[in-house]
mmCIF file of C-alpha atoms in Angstrom:
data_model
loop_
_atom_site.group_PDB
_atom_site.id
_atom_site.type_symbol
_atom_site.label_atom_id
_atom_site.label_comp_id
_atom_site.label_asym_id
_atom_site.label_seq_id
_atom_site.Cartn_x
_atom_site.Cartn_y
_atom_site.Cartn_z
ATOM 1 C CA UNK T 20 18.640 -62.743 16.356
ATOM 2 C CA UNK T 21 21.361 -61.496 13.758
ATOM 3 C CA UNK T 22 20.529 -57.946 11.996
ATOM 4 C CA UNK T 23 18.515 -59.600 9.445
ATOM 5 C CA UNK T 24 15.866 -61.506 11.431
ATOM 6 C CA UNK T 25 16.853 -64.864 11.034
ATOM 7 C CA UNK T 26 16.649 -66.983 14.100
ATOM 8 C CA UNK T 27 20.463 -67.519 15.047
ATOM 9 C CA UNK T 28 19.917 -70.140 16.989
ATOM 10 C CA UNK T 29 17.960 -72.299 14.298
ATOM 11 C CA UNK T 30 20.944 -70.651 11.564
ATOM 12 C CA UNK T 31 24.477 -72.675 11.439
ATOM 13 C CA UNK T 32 26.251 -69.793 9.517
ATOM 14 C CA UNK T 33 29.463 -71.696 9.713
ATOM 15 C CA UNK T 34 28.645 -74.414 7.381
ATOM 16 C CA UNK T 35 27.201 -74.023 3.530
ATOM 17 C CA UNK T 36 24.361 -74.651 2.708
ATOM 18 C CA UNK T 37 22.177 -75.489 -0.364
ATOM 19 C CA UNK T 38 19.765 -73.194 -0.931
ATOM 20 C CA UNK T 39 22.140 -70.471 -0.155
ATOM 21 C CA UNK T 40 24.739 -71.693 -2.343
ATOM 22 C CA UNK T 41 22.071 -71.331 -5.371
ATOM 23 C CA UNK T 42 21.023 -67.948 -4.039
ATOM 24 C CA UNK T 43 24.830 -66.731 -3.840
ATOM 25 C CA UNK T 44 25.894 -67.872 -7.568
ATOM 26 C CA UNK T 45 21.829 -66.875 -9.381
ATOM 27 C CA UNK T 46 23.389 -63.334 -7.748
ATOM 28 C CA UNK T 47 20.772 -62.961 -4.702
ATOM 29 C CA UNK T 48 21.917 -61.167 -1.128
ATOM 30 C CA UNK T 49 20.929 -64.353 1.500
ATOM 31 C CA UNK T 50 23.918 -66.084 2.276
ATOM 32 C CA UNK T 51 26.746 -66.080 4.379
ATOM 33 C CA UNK T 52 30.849 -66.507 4.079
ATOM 34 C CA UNK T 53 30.819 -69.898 3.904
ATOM 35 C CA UNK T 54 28.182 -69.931 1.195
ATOM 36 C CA UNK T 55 30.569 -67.979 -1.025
ATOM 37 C CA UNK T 56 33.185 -69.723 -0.636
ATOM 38 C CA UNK T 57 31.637 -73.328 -1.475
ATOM 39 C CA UNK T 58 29.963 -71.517 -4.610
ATOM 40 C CA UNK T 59 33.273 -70.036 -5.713
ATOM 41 C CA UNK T 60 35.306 -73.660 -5.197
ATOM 42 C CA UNK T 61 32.201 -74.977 -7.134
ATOM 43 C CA UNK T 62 31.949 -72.539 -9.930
ATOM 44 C CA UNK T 63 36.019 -72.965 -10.466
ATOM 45 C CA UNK T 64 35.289 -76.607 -10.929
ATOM 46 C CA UNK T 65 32.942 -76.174 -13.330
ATOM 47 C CA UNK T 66 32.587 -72.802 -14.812
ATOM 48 C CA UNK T 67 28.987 -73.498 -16.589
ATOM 49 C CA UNK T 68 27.619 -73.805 -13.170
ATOM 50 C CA UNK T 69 26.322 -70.427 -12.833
ATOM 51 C CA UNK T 70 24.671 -71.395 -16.555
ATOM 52 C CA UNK T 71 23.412 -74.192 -15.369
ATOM 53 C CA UNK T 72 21.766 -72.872 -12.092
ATOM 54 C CA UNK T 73 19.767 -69.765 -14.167
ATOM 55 C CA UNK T 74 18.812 -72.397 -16.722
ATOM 56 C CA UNK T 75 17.419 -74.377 -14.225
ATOM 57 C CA UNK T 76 15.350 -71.321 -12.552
ATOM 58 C CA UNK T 77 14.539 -70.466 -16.483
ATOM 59 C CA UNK T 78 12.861 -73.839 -16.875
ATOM 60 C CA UNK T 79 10.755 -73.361 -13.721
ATOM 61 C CA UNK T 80 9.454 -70.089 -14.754
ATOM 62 C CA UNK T 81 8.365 -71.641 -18.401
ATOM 63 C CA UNK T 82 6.767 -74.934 -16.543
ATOM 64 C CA UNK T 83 4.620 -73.144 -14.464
ATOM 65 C CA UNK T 84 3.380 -70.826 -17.301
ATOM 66 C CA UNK T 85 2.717 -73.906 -19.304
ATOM 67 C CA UNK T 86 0.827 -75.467 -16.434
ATOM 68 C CA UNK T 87 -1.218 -72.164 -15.678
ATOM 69 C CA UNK T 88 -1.684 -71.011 -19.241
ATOM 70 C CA UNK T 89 -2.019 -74.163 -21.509
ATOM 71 C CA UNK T 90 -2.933 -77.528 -18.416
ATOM 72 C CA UNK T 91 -5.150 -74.597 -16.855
ATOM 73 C CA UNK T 92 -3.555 -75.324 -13.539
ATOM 74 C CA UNK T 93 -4.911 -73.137 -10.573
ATOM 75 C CA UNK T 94 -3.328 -75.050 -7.658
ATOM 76 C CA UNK T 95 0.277 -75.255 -7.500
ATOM 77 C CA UNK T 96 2.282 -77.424 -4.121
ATOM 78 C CA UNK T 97 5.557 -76.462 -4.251
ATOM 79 C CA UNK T 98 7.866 -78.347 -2.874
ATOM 80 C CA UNK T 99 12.051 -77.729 -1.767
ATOM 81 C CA UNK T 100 10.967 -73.972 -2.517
ATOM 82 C CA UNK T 101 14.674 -72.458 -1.295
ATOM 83 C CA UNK T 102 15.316 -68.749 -0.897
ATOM 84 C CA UNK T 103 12.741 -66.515 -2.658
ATOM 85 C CA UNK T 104 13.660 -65.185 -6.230
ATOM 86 C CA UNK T 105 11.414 -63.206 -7.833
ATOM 87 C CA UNK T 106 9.545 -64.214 -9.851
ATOM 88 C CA UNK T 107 8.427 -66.507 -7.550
ATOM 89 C CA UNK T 108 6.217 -69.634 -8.768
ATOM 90 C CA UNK T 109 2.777 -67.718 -7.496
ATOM 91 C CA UNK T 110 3.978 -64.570 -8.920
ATOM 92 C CA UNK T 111 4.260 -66.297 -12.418
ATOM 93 C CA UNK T 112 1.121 -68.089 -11.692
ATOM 94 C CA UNK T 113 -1.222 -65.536 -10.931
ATOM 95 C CA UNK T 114 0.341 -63.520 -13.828
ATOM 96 C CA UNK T 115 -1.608 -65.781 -15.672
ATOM 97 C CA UNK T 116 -4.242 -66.708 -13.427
ATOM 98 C CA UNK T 117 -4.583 -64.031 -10.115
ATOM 99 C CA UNK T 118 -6.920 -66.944 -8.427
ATOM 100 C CA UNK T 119 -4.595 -69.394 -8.470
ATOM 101 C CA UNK T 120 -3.545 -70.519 -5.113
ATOM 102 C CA UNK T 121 0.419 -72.019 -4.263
ATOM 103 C CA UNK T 122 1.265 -74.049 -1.299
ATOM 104 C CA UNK T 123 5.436 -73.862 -0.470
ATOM 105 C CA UNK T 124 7.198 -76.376 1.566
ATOM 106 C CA UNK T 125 10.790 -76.344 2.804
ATOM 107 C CA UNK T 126 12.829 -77.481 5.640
ATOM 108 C CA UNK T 127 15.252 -74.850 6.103
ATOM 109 C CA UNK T 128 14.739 -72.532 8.759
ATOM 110 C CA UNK T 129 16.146 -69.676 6.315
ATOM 111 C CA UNK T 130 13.447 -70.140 4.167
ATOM 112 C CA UNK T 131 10.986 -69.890 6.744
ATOM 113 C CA UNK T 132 11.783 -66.115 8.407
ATOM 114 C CA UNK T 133 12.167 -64.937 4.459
ATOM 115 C CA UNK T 134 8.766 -66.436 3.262
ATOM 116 C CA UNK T 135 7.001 -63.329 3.546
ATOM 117 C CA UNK T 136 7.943 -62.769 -0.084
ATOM 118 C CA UNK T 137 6.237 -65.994 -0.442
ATOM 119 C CA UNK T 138 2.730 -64.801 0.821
ATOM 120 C CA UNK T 139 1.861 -61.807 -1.252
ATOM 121 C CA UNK T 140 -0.137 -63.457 -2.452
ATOM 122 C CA UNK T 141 -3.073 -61.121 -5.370
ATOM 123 C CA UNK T 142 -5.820 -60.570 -3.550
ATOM 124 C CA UNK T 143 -8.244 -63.472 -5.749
ATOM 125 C CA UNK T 144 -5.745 -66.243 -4.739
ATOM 126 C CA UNK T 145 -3.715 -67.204 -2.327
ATOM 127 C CA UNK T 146 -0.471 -68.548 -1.008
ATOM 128 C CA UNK T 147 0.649 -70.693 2.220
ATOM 129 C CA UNK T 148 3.817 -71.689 3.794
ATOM 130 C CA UNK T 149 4.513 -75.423 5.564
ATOM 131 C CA UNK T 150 7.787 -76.071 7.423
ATOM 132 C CA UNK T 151 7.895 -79.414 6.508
ATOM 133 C CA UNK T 152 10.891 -81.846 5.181
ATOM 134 C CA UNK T 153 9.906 -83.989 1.673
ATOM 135 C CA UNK T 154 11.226 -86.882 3.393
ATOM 136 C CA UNK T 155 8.205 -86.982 5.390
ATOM 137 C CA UNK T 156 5.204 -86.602 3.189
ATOM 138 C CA UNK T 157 2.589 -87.384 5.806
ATOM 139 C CA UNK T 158 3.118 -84.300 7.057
ATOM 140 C CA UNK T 159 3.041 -82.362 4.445
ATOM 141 C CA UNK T 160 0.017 -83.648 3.209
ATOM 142 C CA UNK T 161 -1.648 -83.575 6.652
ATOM 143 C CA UNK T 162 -0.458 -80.037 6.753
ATOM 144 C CA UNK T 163 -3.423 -77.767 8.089
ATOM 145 C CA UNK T 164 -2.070 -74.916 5.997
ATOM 146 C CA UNK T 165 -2.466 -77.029 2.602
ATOM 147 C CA UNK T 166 -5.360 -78.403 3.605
ATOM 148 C CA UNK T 167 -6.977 -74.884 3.956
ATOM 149 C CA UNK T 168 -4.993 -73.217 0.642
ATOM 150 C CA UNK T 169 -5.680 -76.338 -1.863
ATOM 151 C CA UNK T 170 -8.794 -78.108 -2.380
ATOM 152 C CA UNK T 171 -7.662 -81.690 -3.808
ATOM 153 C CA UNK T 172 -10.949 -82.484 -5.378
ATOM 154 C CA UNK T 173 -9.263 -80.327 -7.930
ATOM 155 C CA UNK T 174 -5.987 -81.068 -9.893
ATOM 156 C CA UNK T 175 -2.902 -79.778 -8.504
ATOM 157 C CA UNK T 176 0.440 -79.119 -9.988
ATOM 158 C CA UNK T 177 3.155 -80.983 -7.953
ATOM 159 C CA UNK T 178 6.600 -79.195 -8.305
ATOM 160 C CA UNK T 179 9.760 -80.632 -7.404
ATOM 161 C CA UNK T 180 12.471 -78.799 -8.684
ATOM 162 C CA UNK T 181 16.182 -79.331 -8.081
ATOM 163 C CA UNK T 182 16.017 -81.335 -5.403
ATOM 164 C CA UNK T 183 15.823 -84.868 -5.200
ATOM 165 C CA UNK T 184 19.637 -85.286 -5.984
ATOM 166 C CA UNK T 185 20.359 -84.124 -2.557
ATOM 167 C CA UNK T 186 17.812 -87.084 -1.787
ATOM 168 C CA UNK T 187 20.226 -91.030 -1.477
ATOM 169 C CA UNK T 188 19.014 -94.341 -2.714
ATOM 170 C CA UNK T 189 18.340 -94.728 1.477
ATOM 171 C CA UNK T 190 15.811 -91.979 1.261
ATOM 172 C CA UNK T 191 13.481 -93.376 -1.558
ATOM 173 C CA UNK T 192 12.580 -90.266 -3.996
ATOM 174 C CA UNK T 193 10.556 -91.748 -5.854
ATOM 175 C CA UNK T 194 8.680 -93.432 -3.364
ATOM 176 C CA UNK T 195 8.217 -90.023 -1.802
ATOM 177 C CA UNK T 196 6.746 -88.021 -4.801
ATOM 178 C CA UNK T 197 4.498 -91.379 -5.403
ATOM 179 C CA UNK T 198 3.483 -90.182 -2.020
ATOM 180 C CA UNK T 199 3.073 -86.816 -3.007
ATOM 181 C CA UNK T 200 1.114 -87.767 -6.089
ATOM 182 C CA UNK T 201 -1.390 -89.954 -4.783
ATOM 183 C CA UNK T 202 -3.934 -88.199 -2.974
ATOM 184 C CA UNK T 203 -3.714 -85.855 -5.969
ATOM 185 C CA UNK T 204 -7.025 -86.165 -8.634
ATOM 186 C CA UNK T 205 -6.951 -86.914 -12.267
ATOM 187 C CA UNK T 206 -5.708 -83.933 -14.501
ATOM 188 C CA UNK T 207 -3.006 -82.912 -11.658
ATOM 189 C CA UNK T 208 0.651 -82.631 -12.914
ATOM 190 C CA UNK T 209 4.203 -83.463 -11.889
ATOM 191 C CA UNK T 210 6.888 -80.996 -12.708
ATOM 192 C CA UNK T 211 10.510 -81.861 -11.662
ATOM 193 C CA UNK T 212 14.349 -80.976 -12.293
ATOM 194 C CA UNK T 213 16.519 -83.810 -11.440
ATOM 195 C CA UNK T 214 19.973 -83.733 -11.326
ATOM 196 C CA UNK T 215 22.319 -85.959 -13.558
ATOM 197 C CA UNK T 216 26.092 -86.211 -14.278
ATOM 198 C CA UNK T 217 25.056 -87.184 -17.959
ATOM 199 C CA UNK T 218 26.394 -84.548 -19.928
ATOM 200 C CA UNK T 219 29.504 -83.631 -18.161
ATOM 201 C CA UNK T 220 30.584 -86.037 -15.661
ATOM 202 C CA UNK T 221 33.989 -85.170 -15.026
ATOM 203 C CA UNK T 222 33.154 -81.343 -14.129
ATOM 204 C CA UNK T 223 29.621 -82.493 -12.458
ATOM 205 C CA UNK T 224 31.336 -85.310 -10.664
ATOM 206 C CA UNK T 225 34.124 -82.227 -9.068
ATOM 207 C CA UNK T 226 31.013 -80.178 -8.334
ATOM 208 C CA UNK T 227 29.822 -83.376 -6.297
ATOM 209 C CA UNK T 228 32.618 -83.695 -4.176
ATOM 210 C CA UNK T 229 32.500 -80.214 -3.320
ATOM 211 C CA UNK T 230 28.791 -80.843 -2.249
ATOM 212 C CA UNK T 231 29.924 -84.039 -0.630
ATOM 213 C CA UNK T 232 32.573 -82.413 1.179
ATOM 214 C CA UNK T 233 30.479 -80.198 2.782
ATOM 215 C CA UNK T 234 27.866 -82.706 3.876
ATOM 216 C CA UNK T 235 25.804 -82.437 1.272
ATOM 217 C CA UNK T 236 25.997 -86.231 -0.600
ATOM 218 C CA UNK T 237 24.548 -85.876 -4.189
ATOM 219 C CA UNK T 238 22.291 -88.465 -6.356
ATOM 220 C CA UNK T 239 23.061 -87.796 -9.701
ATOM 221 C CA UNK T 240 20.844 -89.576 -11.675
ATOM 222 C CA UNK T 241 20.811 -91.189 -15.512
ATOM 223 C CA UNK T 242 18.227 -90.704 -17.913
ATOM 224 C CA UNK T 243 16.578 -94.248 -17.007
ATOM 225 C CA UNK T 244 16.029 -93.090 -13.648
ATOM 226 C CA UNK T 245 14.493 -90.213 -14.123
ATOM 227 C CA UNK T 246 12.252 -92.015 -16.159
ATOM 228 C CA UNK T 247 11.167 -93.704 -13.120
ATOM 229 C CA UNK T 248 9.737 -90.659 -11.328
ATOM 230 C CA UNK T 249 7.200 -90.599 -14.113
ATOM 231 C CA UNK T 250 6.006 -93.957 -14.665
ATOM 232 C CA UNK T 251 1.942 -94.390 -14.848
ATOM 233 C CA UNK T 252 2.170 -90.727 -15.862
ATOM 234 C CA UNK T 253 1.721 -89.408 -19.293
ATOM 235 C CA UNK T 254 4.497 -87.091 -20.256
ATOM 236 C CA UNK T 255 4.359 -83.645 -22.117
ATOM 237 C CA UNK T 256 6.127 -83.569 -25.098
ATOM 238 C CA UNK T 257 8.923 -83.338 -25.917
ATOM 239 C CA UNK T 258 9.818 -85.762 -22.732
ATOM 240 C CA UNK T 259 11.942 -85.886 -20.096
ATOM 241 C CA UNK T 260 14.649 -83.853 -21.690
ATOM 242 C CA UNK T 261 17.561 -81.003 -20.690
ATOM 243 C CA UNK T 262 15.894 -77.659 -19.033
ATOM 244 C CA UNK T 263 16.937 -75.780 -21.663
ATOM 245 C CA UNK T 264 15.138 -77.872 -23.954
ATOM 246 C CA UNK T 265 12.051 -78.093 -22.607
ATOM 247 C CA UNK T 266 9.571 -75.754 -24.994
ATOM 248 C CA UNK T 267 12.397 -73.169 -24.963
ATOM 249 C CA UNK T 268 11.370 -68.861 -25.227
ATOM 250 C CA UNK T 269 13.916 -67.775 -26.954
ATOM 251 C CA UNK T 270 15.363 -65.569 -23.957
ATOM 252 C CA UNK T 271 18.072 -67.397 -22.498
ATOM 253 C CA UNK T 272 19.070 -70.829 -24.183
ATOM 254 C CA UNK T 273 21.059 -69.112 -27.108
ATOM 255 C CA UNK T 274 24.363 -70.114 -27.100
ATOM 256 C CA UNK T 275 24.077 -73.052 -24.023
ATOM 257 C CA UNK T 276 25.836 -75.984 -24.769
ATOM 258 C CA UNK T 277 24.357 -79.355 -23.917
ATOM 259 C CA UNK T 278 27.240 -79.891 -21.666
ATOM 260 C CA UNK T 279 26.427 -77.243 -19.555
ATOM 261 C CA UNK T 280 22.976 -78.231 -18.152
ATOM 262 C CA UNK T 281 23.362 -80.703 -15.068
ATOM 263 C CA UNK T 282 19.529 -81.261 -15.236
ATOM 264 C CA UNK T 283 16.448 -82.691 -16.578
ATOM 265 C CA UNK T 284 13.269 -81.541 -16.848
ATOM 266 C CA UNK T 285 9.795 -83.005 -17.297
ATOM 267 C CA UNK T 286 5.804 -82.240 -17.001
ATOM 268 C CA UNK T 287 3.395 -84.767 -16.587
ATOM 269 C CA UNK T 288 0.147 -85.584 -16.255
ATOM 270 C CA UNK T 289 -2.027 -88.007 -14.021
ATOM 271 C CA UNK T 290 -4.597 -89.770 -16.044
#
């Protein structure tokens, strides 16, 4: 067990990874050498990726709001939740809502010994953790801690953010969040950030083949397909459109250029 109580024997420090390559560049502390290295050779590839990343975490923050505060969303399943930034998504919904109640799911191992920061929960809702990978939503759904933290009589907000383009045509994404989706009730919602080489495909496409380089294949996807992660499902205005675009605050999309968002974003709702 290294100094900061991670399992090292469930831990490959010697390879980057992900989630700790989007801790290391939104400026967090969990991540290792190689992390830093595959986010610098990234970020000299394509300098807007640091933009990109915090506009990205920007548009979850404003998605959940909108779900809690205008859908009136009190149960949130959260799924590829990565290293805990604060504000998390409970923190943000039981700003609005203390009762609401957040299920995360993640594969990582990493994510696992830091969810603590996941469970503080306020005391009128509460939060869960499942070890679980999206690939598999059986067990997700057959989860004993989701089935005890969400009651799906109820609509639930289904969040999938930045992470099916780290899923290949072999693994079916939008198969699996039709999975997801389907035991959910009328009224739930689907929020998702998909990746897409749209806007900048040279620089995206480097960024790509550093992923790829690193075992991490990437599924960038066009506008089309994203459009088919939301089919039967009636979408939010203004659409499936770039995160910074989507019902913007005024705090951080001054001065982004369409070219430096990698990502779309999208809320919809179940009928």
């Amino acid at each position: 067990m290294p100094d900061n109580g991670w399992p090292a024997d469930r831990i490959d420090t010697e390879s980057a990874h992900s989630a700790r390559i989007y801790d290391y560049i939104l400026g967090g502390k969990d991540y290792y050498p190689a992390d830093k290295e595959a986010g610098d050779a990234m970020s000299r590839e394509w300098p807007a990726l640091p933009i990109h990343m915090r506009a990205n975490r920007d548009w979850m923050n404003r998605a959940v709001r909108w779900l809690a505060e205008e859908a009136g969303i009190r149960q949130f399943l959260d799924i590829g939740t990565g290293i805990p930034t604060s504000p998390n998504l409970h923190e943000i919904a039981q700003s609005v809502a203390p009762a609401s109640r957040v299920v995360y799911v993640d594969n990582d191992p990493i994510v696992l010994t830091l969810s603590q920061g996941l469970l503080a929960s306020a005391p009128e809702g509460k939060t869960a953790y499942v070890e679980a990978d999206m690939r598999d939503p059986g067990s997700i759904l057959d989860a004993p801690e989701l089935r005890e933290t969400l009651d799906l009589s109820q609509p639930v907000a289904l969040t999938v953010i930045a992470i099916v383009h780290f899923m290949l045509d072999a693994d079916d994404a939008v198969g699996v969040v039709r999975r997801l989706l389907e035991p959910l009730p009328s009224g739930s919602y689907l929020a998702m950030s998909i990746g897409t080489a749209e806007f900048a495909p040279q620089e995206v496409g480097r960024v790509a083949r550093e992923y790829a380089a690193r075992n991490m294949p990437m599924r960038l996807r066009t506008i089309d397909e994203a459009h088919e992660f939301f089919t039967g499902l009636d979408l939010v205005d203004p659409g499936i459109v770039q995160v910074h675009k989507w019902h913007p605050d005024g705090l951080g999309e001054q001065g982004i250029r369409d070219e430096d968002i990698a990502m779309y974003g999208a809320v919809a709702r179940k009928g």
